[in-house]
Amino acid sequence: MYGATETKTAVEGQAASKVGPVVELRSDTFTKPTEEMRRAMAEAEVGDDVYGEDPTVNRLQQRAAEIFGREAGLFVPTGSMGNTIAMKIWTRPGQDVITEELGHISQFEVGAFAALGGCSSRLVPSPDGILTWEMIERRLRPKAYDEIEPGLIALENTHNMRGGTVYPQAVSDEICDGAHQRGLPVHLDGARIFNAAAALERSVREITGKFDSVMFCLSKALGAPVGSMLVGSEEFIEKARLWRKIFGGGMRQAGVLAAAGLVALEKTPARLPEDHANARFLAEGLAKIPGIMLDPSKVQTNIVIYDVQGTGRTGEQFCEEIAKQNVRATGAADKYGVRMVTHYDVDRAGIERALEVIRAMRKN
Ligand SMILES: *Cc1c(COP(=O)(O)O)cnc(C)c1O
């Protein structure tokens, strides 16, 4: 259904003929729209969404709200904008946002929390990216007039830079309950929440029910070309619509994008276990290669992060070398870290080819 029908560009075709086909493992953002998405985009009914009159955008927003069991949803151009909007709604300048140390919000949104929110970040480290209420609570102090005040807790599920790790539902539920008792809202950076749901074999509605707001990406493993969603209460989404406009994210005939988003939302979640199986297969293969360090049993979803120091290379050098063979990966947070992400445009044969290229690397 996916992948095989992709038309490669002339450049890609040329490169492939010399050193083998491209295996794109840098990110699941590289997924290209499926034929079904392209068709839906071409046929989408559209209107002016700033006036609230794009029927396809409205349908997507309604479906997202239904699927998450919320009152309303909002289509936003990017996940970063969705997270920043949520932060603007829940905090005021001078407060801080509590996140895990390698969280996307604190590390990979170019400091939007500071640049646009006037907030600082309170980083709580956790080796696997999964925070507990105990870890957070010990960093909270009684209110004092001269102390910075936490405005928001933001959790990330799955946790990108810690290797696609998943919150056990009881753990995220306990954080939400504890935070709410202290009057703190909790936002979910759920860029890959459908991967978490697939790993837990639960619905996204169940595992996100206690959060005050949820952002999820259509443009990652779900495969849409552009777009993310916010879901929450009527009141939250009304405010979010204003902030989206302030940030310059009010789009017009966005139905052409929402149409692909609808296909992504309805069709892709069911096939995510395949990506997870490919990631596990990749991890098991990598773990057997001398110089590479990782524990494949820790790979829960579609992200594999491993240490290559034993190969005598930094993460960046490792990636440059395999890129010459058309196998693409990125460095991770650590100097010796490498990250690979599986998705519907890489099949089992692609994973096998990536492993072959890495096995054949010269020992440094
Ligand atoms: C990709 C991602 C986002 C949002 O990214 P955009 O590129 O702005 O859409 C947010 N959080 C996490 C964890 C992500 O991986």
mmCIF file of N, CA and C in Angstrom, residues 37-118:
data_model
loop_
_atom_site.group_PDB
_atom_site.id
_atom_site.type_symbol
_atom_site.label_atom_id
_atom_site.label_comp_id
_atom_site.label_asym_id
_atom_site.label_seq_id
_atom_site.Cartn_x
_atom_site.Cartn_y
_atom_site.Cartn_z
ATOM 1 N N MET A 37 -3.541 10.057 -0.182
ATOM 2 C CA MET A 37 -3.457 11.441 0.322
ATOM 3 C C MET A 37 -3.448 12.434 -0.833
ATOM 4 N N ARG A 38 -2.651 12.118 -1.851
ATOM 5 C CA ARG A 38 -2.574 13.005 -3.019
ATOM 6 C C ARG A 38 -3.957 13.180 -3.658
ATOM 7 N N ARG A 39 -4.663 12.070 -3.760
ATOM 8 C CA ARG A 39 -5.996 12.117 -4.368
ATOM 9 C C ARG A 39 -6.920 12.980 -3.515
ATOM 10 N N ALA A 40 -6.893 12.740 -2.203
ATOM 11 C CA ALA A 40 -7.750 13.503 -1.290
ATOM 12 C C ALA A 40 -7.414 14.993 -1.360
ATOM 13 N N MET A 41 -6.130 15.308 -1.508
ATOM 14 C CA MET A 41 -5.717 16.713 -1.599
ATOM 15 C C MET A 41 -6.269 17.353 -2.875
ATOM 16 N N ALA A 42 -6.169 16.592 -3.964
ATOM 17 C CA ALA A 42 -6.634 17.128 -5.253
ATOM 18 C C ALA A 42 -8.137 17.379 -5.243
ATOM 19 N N GLU A 43 -8.844 16.534 -4.507
ATOM 20 C CA GLU A 43 -10.311 16.609 -4.545
ATOM 21 C C GLU A 43 -10.912 17.385 -3.379
ATOM 22 N N ALA A 44 -10.069 17.915 -2.504
ATOM 23 C CA ALA A 44 -10.579 18.521 -1.257
ATOM 24 C C ALA A 44 -11.498 19.708 -1.524
ATOM 25 N N GLU A 45 -12.569 19.735 -0.775
ATOM 26 C CA GLU A 45 -13.451 20.899 -0.757
ATOM 27 C C GLU A 45 -12.782 21.939 0.125
ATOM 28 N N VAL A 46 -12.704 23.178 -0.324
ATOM 29 C CA VAL A 46 -12.001 24.183 0.482
ATOM 30 C C VAL A 46 -12.809 25.463 0.662
ATOM 31 N N GLY A 47 -12.388 26.274 1.625
ATOM 32 C CA GLY A 47 -12.975 27.600 1.880
ATOM 33 C C GLY A 47 -11.924 28.404 2.622
ATOM 34 N N ASP A 48 -12.296 29.570 3.137
ATOM 35 C CA ASP A 48 -11.309 30.377 3.857
ATOM 36 C C ASP A 48 -11.332 30.004 5.334
ATOM 37 N N ASP A 49 -10.262 29.351 5.780
ATOM 38 C CA ASP A 49 -10.249 28.835 7.153
ATOM 39 C C ASP A 49 -10.103 29.931 8.200
ATOM 40 N N VAL A 50 -9.582 31.108 7.832
ATOM 41 C CA VAL A 50 -9.516 32.199 8.814
ATOM 42 C C VAL A 50 -10.949 32.646 9.157
ATOM 43 N N TYR A 51 -11.865 32.465 8.193
ATOM 44 C CA TYR A 51 -13.281 32.717 8.447
ATOM 45 C C TYR A 51 -13.982 31.486 9.039
ATOM 46 N N GLY A 52 -13.211 30.411 9.229
ATOM 47 C CA GLY A 52 -13.803 29.170 9.756
ATOM 48 C C GLY A 52 -14.637 28.444 8.723
ATOM 49 N N GLU A 53 -14.383 28.724 7.420
ATOM 50 C CA GLU A 53 -15.263 28.204 6.373
ATOM 51 C C GLU A 53 -14.615 27.177 5.464
ATOM 52 N N ASP A 54 -13.556 26.540 5.937
ATOM 53 C CA ASP A 54 -12.992 25.459 5.118
ATOM 54 C C ASP A 54 -13.578 24.139 5.620
ATOM 55 N N PRO A 55 -14.453 23.515 4.826
ATOM 56 C CA PRO A 55 -15.153 22.325 5.323
ATOM 57 C C PRO A 55 -14.212 21.164 5.631
ATOM 58 N N THR A 56 -13.108 21.062 4.892
ATOM 59 C CA THR A 56 -12.189 19.936 5.125
ATOM 60 C C THR A 56 -11.405 20.151 6.418
ATOM 61 N N VAL A 57 -10.969 21.382 6.647
ATOM 62 C CA VAL A 57 -10.295 21.687 7.915
ATOM 63 C C VAL A 57 -11.264 21.437 9.075
ATOM 64 N N ASN A 58 -12.502 21.881 8.913
ATOM 65 C CA ASN A 58 -13.478 21.690 9.993
ATOM 66 C C ASN A 58 -13.707 20.216 10.285
ATOM 67 N N ARG A 59 -13.721 19.409 9.221
ATOM 68 C CA ARG A 59 -13.931 17.965 9.397
ATOM 69 C C ARG A 59 -12.743 17.344 10.134
ATOM 70 N N LEU A 60 -11.551 17.759 9.748
ATOM 71 C CA LEU A 60 -10.343 17.241 10.412
ATOM 72 C C LEU A 60 -10.360 17.610 11.900
ATOM 73 N N GLN A 61 -10.702 18.845 12.193
ATOM 74 C CA GLN A 61 -10.714 19.307 13.591
ATOM 75 C C GLN A 61 -11.743 18.538 14.416
ATOM 76 N N GLN A 62 -12.877 18.295 13.783
ATOM 77 C CA GLN A 62 -13.939 17.573 14.477
ATOM 78 C C GLN A 62 -13.543 16.120 14.726
ATOM 79 N N ARG A 63 -12.929 15.498 13.714
ATOM 80 C CA ARG A 63 -12.500 14.094 13.854
ATOM 81 C C ARG A 63 -11.408 13.968 14.917
ATOM 82 N N ALA A 64 -10.482 14.919 14.933
ATOM 83 C CA ALA A 64 -9.410 14.870 15.932
ATOM 84 C C ALA A 64 -10.010 14.986 17.331
ATOM 85 N N ALA A 65 -10.958 15.906 17.500
ATOM 86 C CA ALA A 65 -11.604 16.079 18.808
ATOM 87 C C ALA A 65 -12.324 14.788 19.209
ATOM 88 N N GLU A 66 -13.041 14.189 18.267
ATOM 89 C CA GLU A 66 -13.771 12.937 18.547
ATOM 90 C C GLU A 66 -12.820 11.825 18.975
ATOM 91 N N ILE A 67 -11.756 11.657 18.192
ATOM 92 C CA ILE A 67 -10.816 10.565 18.450
ATOM 93 C C ILE A 67 -10.161 10.727 19.819
ATOM 94 N N PHE A 68 -9.935 11.960 20.236
ATOM 95 C CA PHE A 68 -9.298 12.204 21.541
ATOM 96 C C PHE A 68 -10.326 12.440 22.655
ATOM 97 N N GLY A 69 -11.619 12.383 22.307
ATOM 98 C CA GLY A 69 -12.644 12.583 23.336
ATOM 99 C C GLY A 69 -12.630 13.986 23.930
ATOM 100 N N ARG A 70 -12.405 14.978 23.078
ATOM 101 C CA ARG A 70 -12.327 16.369 23.543
ATOM 102 C C ARG A 70 -13.421 17.206 22.891
ATOM 103 N N GLU A 71 -13.584 18.422 23.390
ATOM 104 C CA GLU A 71 -14.635 19.284 22.845
ATOM 105 C C GLU A 71 -14.264 19.842 21.473
ATOM 106 N N ALA A 72 -12.972 20.138 21.276
ATOM 107 C CA ALA A 72 -12.605 20.819 20.027
ATOM 108 C C ALA A 72 -11.160 20.544 19.635
ATOM 109 N N GLY A 73 -10.874 20.841 18.355
ATOM 110 C CA GLY A 73 -9.521 20.664 17.830
ATOM 111 C C GLY A 73 -9.158 21.842 16.944
ATOM 112 N N LEU A 74 -7.857 22.020 16.715
ATOM 113 C CA LEU A 74 -7.389 23.107 15.855
ATOM 114 C C LEU A 74 -6.221 22.616 15.008
ATOM 115 N N PHE A 75 -6.320 22.865 13.707
ATOM 116 C CA PHE A 75 -5.244 22.509 12.773
ATOM 117 C C PHE A 75 -4.187 23.612 12.828
ATOM 118 N N VAL A 76 -2.939 23.246 13.063
ATOM 119 C CA VAL A 76 -1.844 24.232 13.107
ATOM 120 C C VAL A 76 -0.746 23.794 12.132
ATOM 121 N N PRO A 77 0.009 24.773 11.596
ATOM 122 C CA PRO A 77 1.014 24.418 10.576
ATOM 123 C C PRO A 77 2.081 23.456 11.088
ATOM 124 N N THR A 78 2.524 23.624 12.342
ATOM 125 C CA THR A 78 3.606 22.772 12.855
ATOM 126 C C THR A 78 3.349 22.382 14.310
ATOM 127 N N GLY A 79 4.031 21.339 14.723
ATOM 128 C CA GLY A 79 3.953 20.910 16.116
ATOM 129 C C GLY A 79 4.564 21.949 17.048
ATOM 130 N N SER A 80 5.635 22.569 16.586
ATOM 131 C CA SER A 80 6.265 23.614 17.415
ATOM 132 C C SER A 80 5.282 24.737 17.682
ATOM 133 N N MET A 81 4.527 25.139 16.661
ATOM 134 C CA MET A 81 3.551 26.207 16.879
ATOM 135 C C MET A 81 2.477 25.742 17.859
ATOM 136 N N GLY A 82 2.041 24.484 17.728
ATOM 137 C CA GLY A 82 1.025 23.946 18.646
ATOM 138 C C GLY A 82 1.513 23.973 20.082
ATOM 139 N N ASN A 83 2.740 23.540 20.299
ATOM 140 C CA ASN A 83 3.302 23.550 21.660
ATOM 141 C C ASN A 83 3.419 24.979 22.191
ATOM 142 N N THR A 84 3.859 25.892 21.326
ATOM 143 C CA THR A 84 4.059 27.278 21.771
ATOM 144 C C THR A 84 2.726 27.941 22.097
ATOM 145 N N ILE A 85 1.708 27.643 21.281
ATOM 146 C CA ILE A 85 0.369 28.177 21.563
ATOM 147 C C ILE A 85 -0.103 27.685 22.933
ATOM 148 N N ALA A 86 0.061 26.394 23.191
ATOM 149 C CA ALA A 86 -0.384 25.840 24.482
ATOM 150 C C ALA A 86 0.356 26.536 25.619
ATOM 151 N N MET A 87 1.667 26.735 25.434
ATOM 152 C CA MET A 87 2.440 27.386 26.486
ATOM 153 C C MET A 87 1.943 28.810 26.722
ATOM 154 N N LYS A 88 1.612 29.520 25.631
ATOM 155 C CA LYS A 88 1.105 30.893 25.779
ATOM 156 C C LYS A 88 -0.202 30.909 26.565
ATOM 157 N N ILE A 89 -1.020 29.895 26.354
ATOM 158 C CA ILE A 89 -2.324 29.873 27.025
ATOM 159 C C ILE A 89 -2.179 29.549 28.512
ATOM 160 N N TRP A 90 -1.260 28.650 28.834
ATOM 161 C CA TRP A 90 -1.166 28.182 30.227
ATOM 162 C C TRP A 90 -0.222 28.997 31.100
ATOM 163 N N THR A 91 0.672 29.780 30.509
ATOM 164 C CA THR A 91 1.673 30.472 31.333
ATOM 165 C C THR A 91 1.601 31.981 31.146
ATOM 166 N N ARG A 92 2.321 32.703 32.011
ATOM 167 C CA ARG A 92 2.558 34.137 31.763
ATOM 168 C C ARG A 92 4.075 34.354 31.831
ATOM 169 N N PRO A 93 4.560 35.451 31.192
ATOM 170 C CA PRO A 93 6.002 35.691 31.185
ATOM 171 C C PRO A 93 6.570 35.699 32.604
ATOM 172 N N GLY A 94 7.776 35.144 32.752
ATOM 173 C CA GLY A 94 8.418 35.091 34.065
ATOM 174 C C GLY A 94 8.253 33.751 34.756
ATOM 175 N N GLN A 95 7.328 32.943 34.262
ATOM 176 C CA GLN A 95 7.166 31.611 34.854
ATOM 177 C C GLN A 95 8.120 30.630 34.182
ATOM 178 N N ASP A 96 8.148 29.403 34.660
ATOM 179 C CA ASP A 96 8.926 28.420 33.923
ATOM 180 C C ASP A 96 8.085 27.209 33.528
ATOM 181 N N VAL A 97 8.620 26.508 32.542
ATOM 182 C CA VAL A 97 7.960 25.331 32.005
ATOM 183 C C VAL A 97 8.779 24.123 32.435
ATOM 184 N N ILE A 98 8.143 23.177 33.090
ATOM 185 C CA ILE A 98 8.852 21.991 33.562
ATOM 186 C C ILE A 98 8.836 20.930 32.457
ATOM 187 N N THR A 99 10.037 20.553 31.993
ATOM 188 C CA THR A 99 10.122 19.506 30.967
ATOM 189 C C THR A 99 11.281 18.567 31.304
ATOM 190 N N GLU A 100 11.291 17.448 30.634
ATOM 191 C CA GLU A 100 12.437 16.547 30.750
ATOM 192 C C GLU A 100 13.643 17.227 30.067
ATOM 193 N N GLU A 101 14.825 16.911 30.555
ATOM 194 C CA GLU A 101 16.035 17.603 30.104
ATOM 195 C C GLU A 101 16.206 17.628 28.580
ATOM 196 N N LEU A 102 15.926 16.518 27.903
ATOM 197 C CA LEU A 102 16.104 16.476 26.444
ATOM 198 C C LEU A 102 14.774 16.644 25.701
ATOM 199 N N GLY A 103 13.819 17.266 26.371
ATOM 200 C CA GLY A 103 12.503 17.451 25.747
ATOM 201 C C GLY A 103 12.568 18.317 24.503
ATOM 202 N N HIS A 104 11.691 18.025 23.553
ATOM 203 C CA HIS A 104 11.635 18.799 22.307
ATOM 204 C C HIS A 104 11.354 20.266 22.602
ATOM 205 N N ILE A 105 10.443 20.526 23.536
ATOM 206 C CA ILE A 105 10.055 21.908 23.849
ATOM 207 C C ILE A 105 11.251 22.702 24.375
ATOM 208 N N SER A 106 12.072 22.066 25.211
ATOM 209 C CA SER A 106 13.180 22.818 25.798
ATOM 210 C C SER A 106 14.413 22.842 24.897
ATOM 211 N N GLN A 107 14.591 21.828 24.025
ATOM 212 C CA GLN A 107 15.839 21.722 23.258
ATOM 213 C C GLN A 107 15.721 21.982 21.760
ATOM 214 N N PHE A 108 14.559 21.680 21.176
ATOM 215 C CA PHE A 108 14.509 21.646 19.708
ATOM 216 C C PHE A 108 13.441 22.559 19.106
ATOM 217 N N GLU A 109 13.038 23.570 19.883
ATOM 218 C CA GLU A 109 12.097 24.539 19.309
ATOM 219 C C GLU A 109 12.717 25.935 19.365
ATOM 220 N N VAL A 110 14.035 25.960 19.239
ATOM 221 C CA VAL A 110 14.821 27.191 19.117
ATOM 222 C C VAL A 110 14.516 28.188 20.245
ATOM 223 N N GLY A 111 14.190 27.648 21.408
ATOM 224 C CA GLY A 111 13.953 28.530 22.552
ATOM 225 C C GLY A 111 12.661 29.321 22.467
ATOM 226 N N ALA A 112 11.652 28.793 21.762
ATOM 227 C CA ALA A 112 10.372 29.509 21.620
ATOM 228 C C ALA A 112 9.760 29.848 22.979
ATOM 229 N N PHE A 113 9.950 28.939 23.959
ATOM 230 C CA PHE A 113 9.372 29.199 25.289
ATOM 231 C C PHE A 113 9.917 30.518 25.850
ATOM 232 N N ALA A 114 11.179 30.839 25.518
ATOM 233 C CA ALA A 114 11.782 32.085 25.988
ATOM 234 C C ALA A 114 11.501 33.225 25.010
ATOM 235 N N ALA A 115 11.712 32.953 23.718
ATOM 236 C CA ALA A 115 11.586 34.002 22.701
ATOM 237 C C ALA A 115 10.146 34.511 22.604
ATOM 238 N N LEU A 116 9.194 33.621 22.657
ATOM 239 C CA LEU A 116 7.798 34.016 22.446
ATOM 240 C C LEU A 116 6.970 33.983 23.723
ATOM 241 N N GLY A 117 7.415 33.201 24.712
ATOM 242 C CA GLY A 117 6.606 33.054 25.922
ATOM 243 C C GLY A 117 7.157 33.821 27.112
ATOM 244 N N GLY A 118 8.412 34.272 27.026
ATOM 245 C CA GLY A 118 9.018 34.933 28.181
ATOM 246 C C GLY A 118 9.175 33.995 29.358
#
